[in-house]
Tab-separated table of N, CA and C in Angstrom:
chain	number	residue	atom	x	y	z
O	1	TYR	N	5.572	54.441	-125.111
O	1	TYR	CA	4.331	54.440	-125.844
O	1	TYR	C	4.530	54.447	-127.349
O	2	SER	N	5.688	54.898	-127.828
O	2	SER	CA	5.906	54.978	-129.273
O	2	SER	C	5.986	53.607	-129.935
O	3	ASN	N	6.226	52.561	-129.152
O	3	ASN	CA	6.226	51.225	-129.742
O	3	ASN	C	4.811	50.647	-129.818
O	4	ILE	N	3.836	51.291	-129.173
O	4	ILE	CA	2.448	50.838	-129.215
O	4	ILE	C	1.626	51.689	-130.184
O	5	TYR	N	1.887	52.999	-130.211
O	5	TYR	CA	1.103	53.933	-131.014
O	5	TYR	C	1.943	54.502	-132.145
O	6	ASP	N	1.268	54.946	-133.186
O	6	ASP	CA	1.924	55.649	-134.279
O	6	ASP	C	2.034	57.117	-133.874
O	7	VAL	N	3.246	57.578	-133.601
O	7	VAL	CA	3.472	58.940	-133.132
O	7	VAL	C	4.086	59.761	-134.260
O	8	GLN	N	3.481	60.937	-134.528
O	8	GLN	CA	3.971	61.814	-135.580
O	8	GLN	C	4.104	63.224	-135.031
O	9	ASP	N	5.093	63.964	-135.549
O	9	ASP	CA	5.286	65.351	-135.118
O	9	ASP	C	4.146	66.246	-135.575
O	10	SER	N	3.715	66.057	-136.819
O	10	SER	CA	2.601	66.848	-137.341
O	10	SER	C	1.909	66.076	-138.455
O	11	ILE	N	0.674	66.456	-138.695
O	11	ILE	CA	-0.121	65.840	-139.753
O	11	ILE	C	-1.083	66.901	-140.264
O	12	SER	N	-1.407	66.838	-141.534
O	12	SER	CA	-2.332	67.800	-142.125
O	12	SER	C	-3.473	67.042	-142.793
O	13	VAL	N	-4.692	67.358	-142.383
O	13	VAL	CA	-5.889	66.737	-142.945
O	13	VAL	C	-6.846	67.874	-143.292
O	14	PRO	N	-7.376	67.904	-144.529
O	14	PRO	CA	-8.164	69.056	-144.961
O	14	PRO	C	-9.443	69.320	-144.159
O	15	TYR	N	-10.259	68.314	-143.917
O	15	TYR	CA	-11.540	68.522	-143.240
O	15	TYR	C	-11.698	67.522	-142.109
O	16	CYS	N	-11.934	68.042	-140.908
O	16	CYS	CA	-12.074	67.177	-139.733
O	16	CYS	C	-13.190	67.676	-138.832
O	17	LEU	N	-13.773	66.735	-138.106
O	17	LEU	CA	-14.588	67.073	-136.949
O	17	LEU	C	-13.629	67.139	-135.776
O	18	TYR	N	-13.923	68.010	-134.840
O	18	TYR	CA	-12.992	68.254	-133.743
O	18	TYR	C	-13.736	68.297	-132.419
O	19	VAL	N	-13.172	67.637	-131.423
O	19	VAL	CA	-13.702	67.669	-130.061
O	19	VAL	C	-12.552	67.952	-129.113
O	20	ARG	N	-12.765	68.871	-128.181
O	20	ARG	CA	-11.789	69.085	-127.109
O	20	ARG	C	-12.398	68.536	-125.835
O	21	PHE	N	-11.673	67.620	-125.209
O	21	PHE	CA	-12.113	66.997	-123.966
O	21	PHE	C	-11.288	67.568	-122.824
O	22	GLU	N	-11.960	68.047	-121.782
O	22	GLU	CA	-11.290	68.560	-120.586
O	22	GLU	C	-12.024	68.036	-119.359
O	23	ASP	N	-11.555	66.929	-118.825
O	23	ASP	CA	-12.214	66.336	-117.658
O	23	ASP	C	-11.342	65.206	-117.125
O	24	SER	N	-11.903	64.441	-116.232
O	24	SER	CA	-11.215	63.303	-115.640
O	24	SER	C	-10.962	62.232	-116.710
O	25	PRO	N	-9.799	61.595	-116.685
O	25	PRO	CA	-9.488	60.566	-117.681
O	25	PRO	C	-10.525	59.447	-117.774
O	26	GLU	N	-11.209	59.165	-116.693
O	26	GLU	CA	-12.196	58.084	-116.712
O	26	GLU	C	-13.373	58.381	-117.638
O	27	TYR	N	-13.569	59.643	-118.030
O	27	TYR	CA	-14.690	60.015	-118.892
O	27	TYR	C	-14.298	60.212	-120.356
O	28	LEU	N	-13.052	59.968	-120.702
O	28	LEU	CA	-12.592	60.180	-122.076
O	28	LEU	C	-13.402	59.372	-123.081
O	29	GLN	N	-13.802	58.181	-122.716
O	29	GLN	CA	-14.578	57.333	-123.628
O	29	GLN	C	-15.852	58.030	-124.108
O	30	TYR	N	-16.430	58.903	-123.277
O	30	TYR	CA	-17.659	59.597	-123.653
O	30	TYR	C	-17.420	60.621	-124.762
O	31	ALA	N	-16.250	61.187	-124.826
O	31	ALA	CA	-15.928	62.116	-125.910
O	31	ALA	C	-15.925	61.382	-127.248
O	32	TYR	N	-15.325	60.189	-127.271
O	32	TYR	CA	-15.327	59.387	-128.498
O	32	TYR	C	-16.748	58.954	-128.859
O	33	SER	N	-17.517	58.538	-127.872
O	33	SER	CA	-18.896	58.105	-128.118
O	33	SER	C	-19.756	59.253	-128.637
O	34	LYS	N	-19.572	60.425	-128.065
O	34	LYS	CA	-20.347	61.591	-128.496
O	34	LYS	C	-20.005	61.966	-129.936
O	35	LEU	N	-18.741	61.888	-130.281
O	35	LEU	CA	-18.323	62.166	-131.654
O	35	LEU	C	-18.915	61.133	-132.608
O	36	ASP	N	-18.880	59.863	-132.236
O	36	ASP	CA	-19.480	58.803	-133.058
O	36	ASP	C	-20.972	59.049	-133.265
O	37	LEU	N	-21.660	59.434	-132.213
O	37	LEU	CA	-23.095	59.698	-132.299
O	37	LEU	C	-23.379	60.885	-133.217
O	38	TYR	N	-22.571	61.930	-133.123
O	38	TYR	CA	-22.737	63.098	-133.989
O	38	TYR	C	-22.568	62.703	-135.458
O	39	VAL	N	-21.556	61.896	-135.741
O	39	VAL	CA	-21.315	61.424	-137.110
O	39	VAL	C	-22.522	60.633	-137.605
O	40	TYR	N	-23.024	59.742	-136.785
O	40	TYR	CA	-24.166	58.911	-137.157
O	40	TYR	C	-25.429	59.751	-137.377
O	41	GLU	N	-25.764	60.612	-136.429
O	41	GLU	CA	-27.001	61.389	-136.513
O	41	GLU	C	-27.012	62.379	-137.671
O	42	ASN	N	-25.845	62.829	-138.089
O	42	ASN	CA	-25.751	63.797	-139.178
O	42	ASN	C	-25.344	63.167	-140.498
O	43	ASP	N	-25.316	61.832	-140.530
O	43	ASP	CA	-25.007	61.072	-141.747
O	43	ASP	C	-23.731	61.581	-142.426
O	44	ILE	N	-22.688	61.706	-141.633
O	44	ILE	CA	-21.399	62.190	-142.118
O	44	ILE	C	-20.509	60.999	-142.443
O	45	GLN	N	-19.870	61.054	-143.592
O	45	GLN	CA	-18.950	59.991	-143.985
O	45	GLN	C	-17.543	60.336	-143.517
O	46	THR	N	-16.936	59.421	-142.786
O	46	THR	CA	-15.556	59.605	-142.342
O	46	THR	C	-14.691	58.525	-142.961
O	47	ASP	N	-13.396	58.702	-142.850
O	47	ASP	CA	-12.494	57.681	-143.382
O	47	ASP	C	-12.164	56.615	-142.339
O	48	GLY	N	-12.754	56.727	-141.144
O	48	GLY	CA	-12.560	55.712	-140.109
O	48	GLY	C	-11.376	55.949	-139.195
O	49	ILE	N	-10.571	56.939	-139.509
O	49	ILE	CA	-9.385	57.226	-138.699
O	49	ILE	C	-9.750	58.254	-137.626
O	50	VAL	N	-9.182	58.093	-136.449
O	50	VAL	CA	-9.349	59.067	-135.373
O	50	VAL	C	-7.960	59.457	-134.880
O	51	TYR	N	-7.690	60.758	-134.849
O	51	TYR	CA	-6.417	61.264	-134.344
O	51	TYR	C	-6.642	61.828	-132.945
O	52	THR	N	-5.819	61.405	-132.011
O	52	THR	CA	-5.929	61.852	-130.631
O	52	THR	C	-4.648	62.570	-130.239
O	53	VAL	N	-4.798	63.802	-129.762
O	53	VAL	CA	-3.652	64.602	-129.332
O	53	VAL	C	-3.809	64.868	-127.838
O	54	TYR	N	-2.886	64.347	-127.059
O	54	TYR	CA	-2.907	64.572	-125.615
O	54	TYR	C	-2.200	65.892	-125.328
O	55	VAL	N	-2.971	66.912	-124.999
O	55	VAL	CA	-2.448	68.249	-124.766
O	55	VAL	C	-1.842	68.343	-123.372
O	56	ASN	N	-2.560	67.804	-122.397
O	56	ASN	CA	-2.117	67.846	-121.010
O	56	ASN	C	-2.788	66.696	-120.275
O	57	SER	N	-2.072	66.090	-119.351
O	57	SER	CA	-2.662	64.956	-118.649
O	57	SER	C	-2.162	64.888	-117.216
O	58	SER	N	-3.102	64.633	-116.329
O	58	SER	CA	-2.782	64.378	-114.930
O	58	SER	C	-3.798	63.353	-114.440
O	59	PRO	N	-3.585	62.769	-113.277
O	59	PRO	CA	-4.557	61.784	-112.778
O	59	PRO	C	-5.955	62.371	-112.553
O	60	GLU	N	-6.037	63.681	-112.286
O	60	GLU	CA	-7.327	64.304	-111.993
O	60	GLU	C	-8.024	64.872	-113.228
O	61	LYS	N	-7.241	65.429	-114.162
O	61	LYS	CA	-7.823	66.097	-115.325
O	61	LYS	C	-6.896	65.964	-116.520
O	62	MET	N	-7.498	65.746	-117.680
O	62	MET	CA	-6.705	65.699	-118.899
O	62	MET	C	-7.355	66.583	-119.954
O	63	VAL	N	-6.522	67.058	-120.866
O	63	VAL	CA	-6.991	67.833	-122.007
O	63	VAL	C	-6.568	67.063	-123.249
O	64	VAL	N	-7.567	66.690	-124.052
O	64	VAL	CA	-7.324	65.874	-125.238
O	64	VAL	C	-8.071	66.489	-126.411
O	65	ASP	N	-7.396	66.618	-127.551
O	65	ASP	CA	-8.035	67.041	-128.793
O	65	ASP	C	-8.241	65.803	-129.652
O	66	ILE	N	-9.468	65.626	-130.124
O	66	ILE	CA	-9.811	64.466	-130.946
O	66	ILE	C	-10.237	64.973	-132.318
O	67	PHE	N	-9.625	64.438	-133.365
O	67	PHE	CA	-9.922	64.824	-134.740
O	67	PHE	C	-10.391	63.599	-135.510
O	68	ARG	N	-11.432	63.784	-136.305
O	68	ARG	CA	-11.935	62.687	-137.133
O	68	ARG	C	-12.129	63.219	-138.552
O	69	PRO	N	-11.264	62.819	-139.488
O	69	PRO	CA	-11.368	63.304	-140.864
O	69	PRO	C	-12.677	62.872	-141.529
O	70	ILE	N	-13.254	63.795	-142.298
O	70	ILE	CA	-14.454	63.465	-143.055
O	70	ILE	C	-14.088	63.342	-144.528
O	71	VAL	N	-14.895	62.558	-145.255
O	71	VAL	CA	-14.597	62.273	-146.656
O	71	VAL	C	-14.817	63.509	-147.519
O	72	SER	N	-15.931	64.199	-147.337
O	72	SER	CA	-16.198	65.418	-148.103
O	72	SER	C	-17.205	66.278	-147.359
O	73	LEU	N	-17.264	67.541	-147.737
O	73	LEU	CA	-18.225	68.461	-147.104
O	73	LEU	C	-19.577	68.342	-147.759
């Protein structure tokens, strides 16, 4: 996967929106959609980058942390 994705040991971003997803992998897309909707409804400016951290994954359930940096508070 490292030849497809940009993999980093750590990253520091001052201000982010954060979502923790814990469910079946087939529903992961809804976590991204919900975050997008929250950004839109609250008129939040982001830099367009989304960081995804796969905490745990199995065919039945996955735990994913999604971070979306915001431009300013």
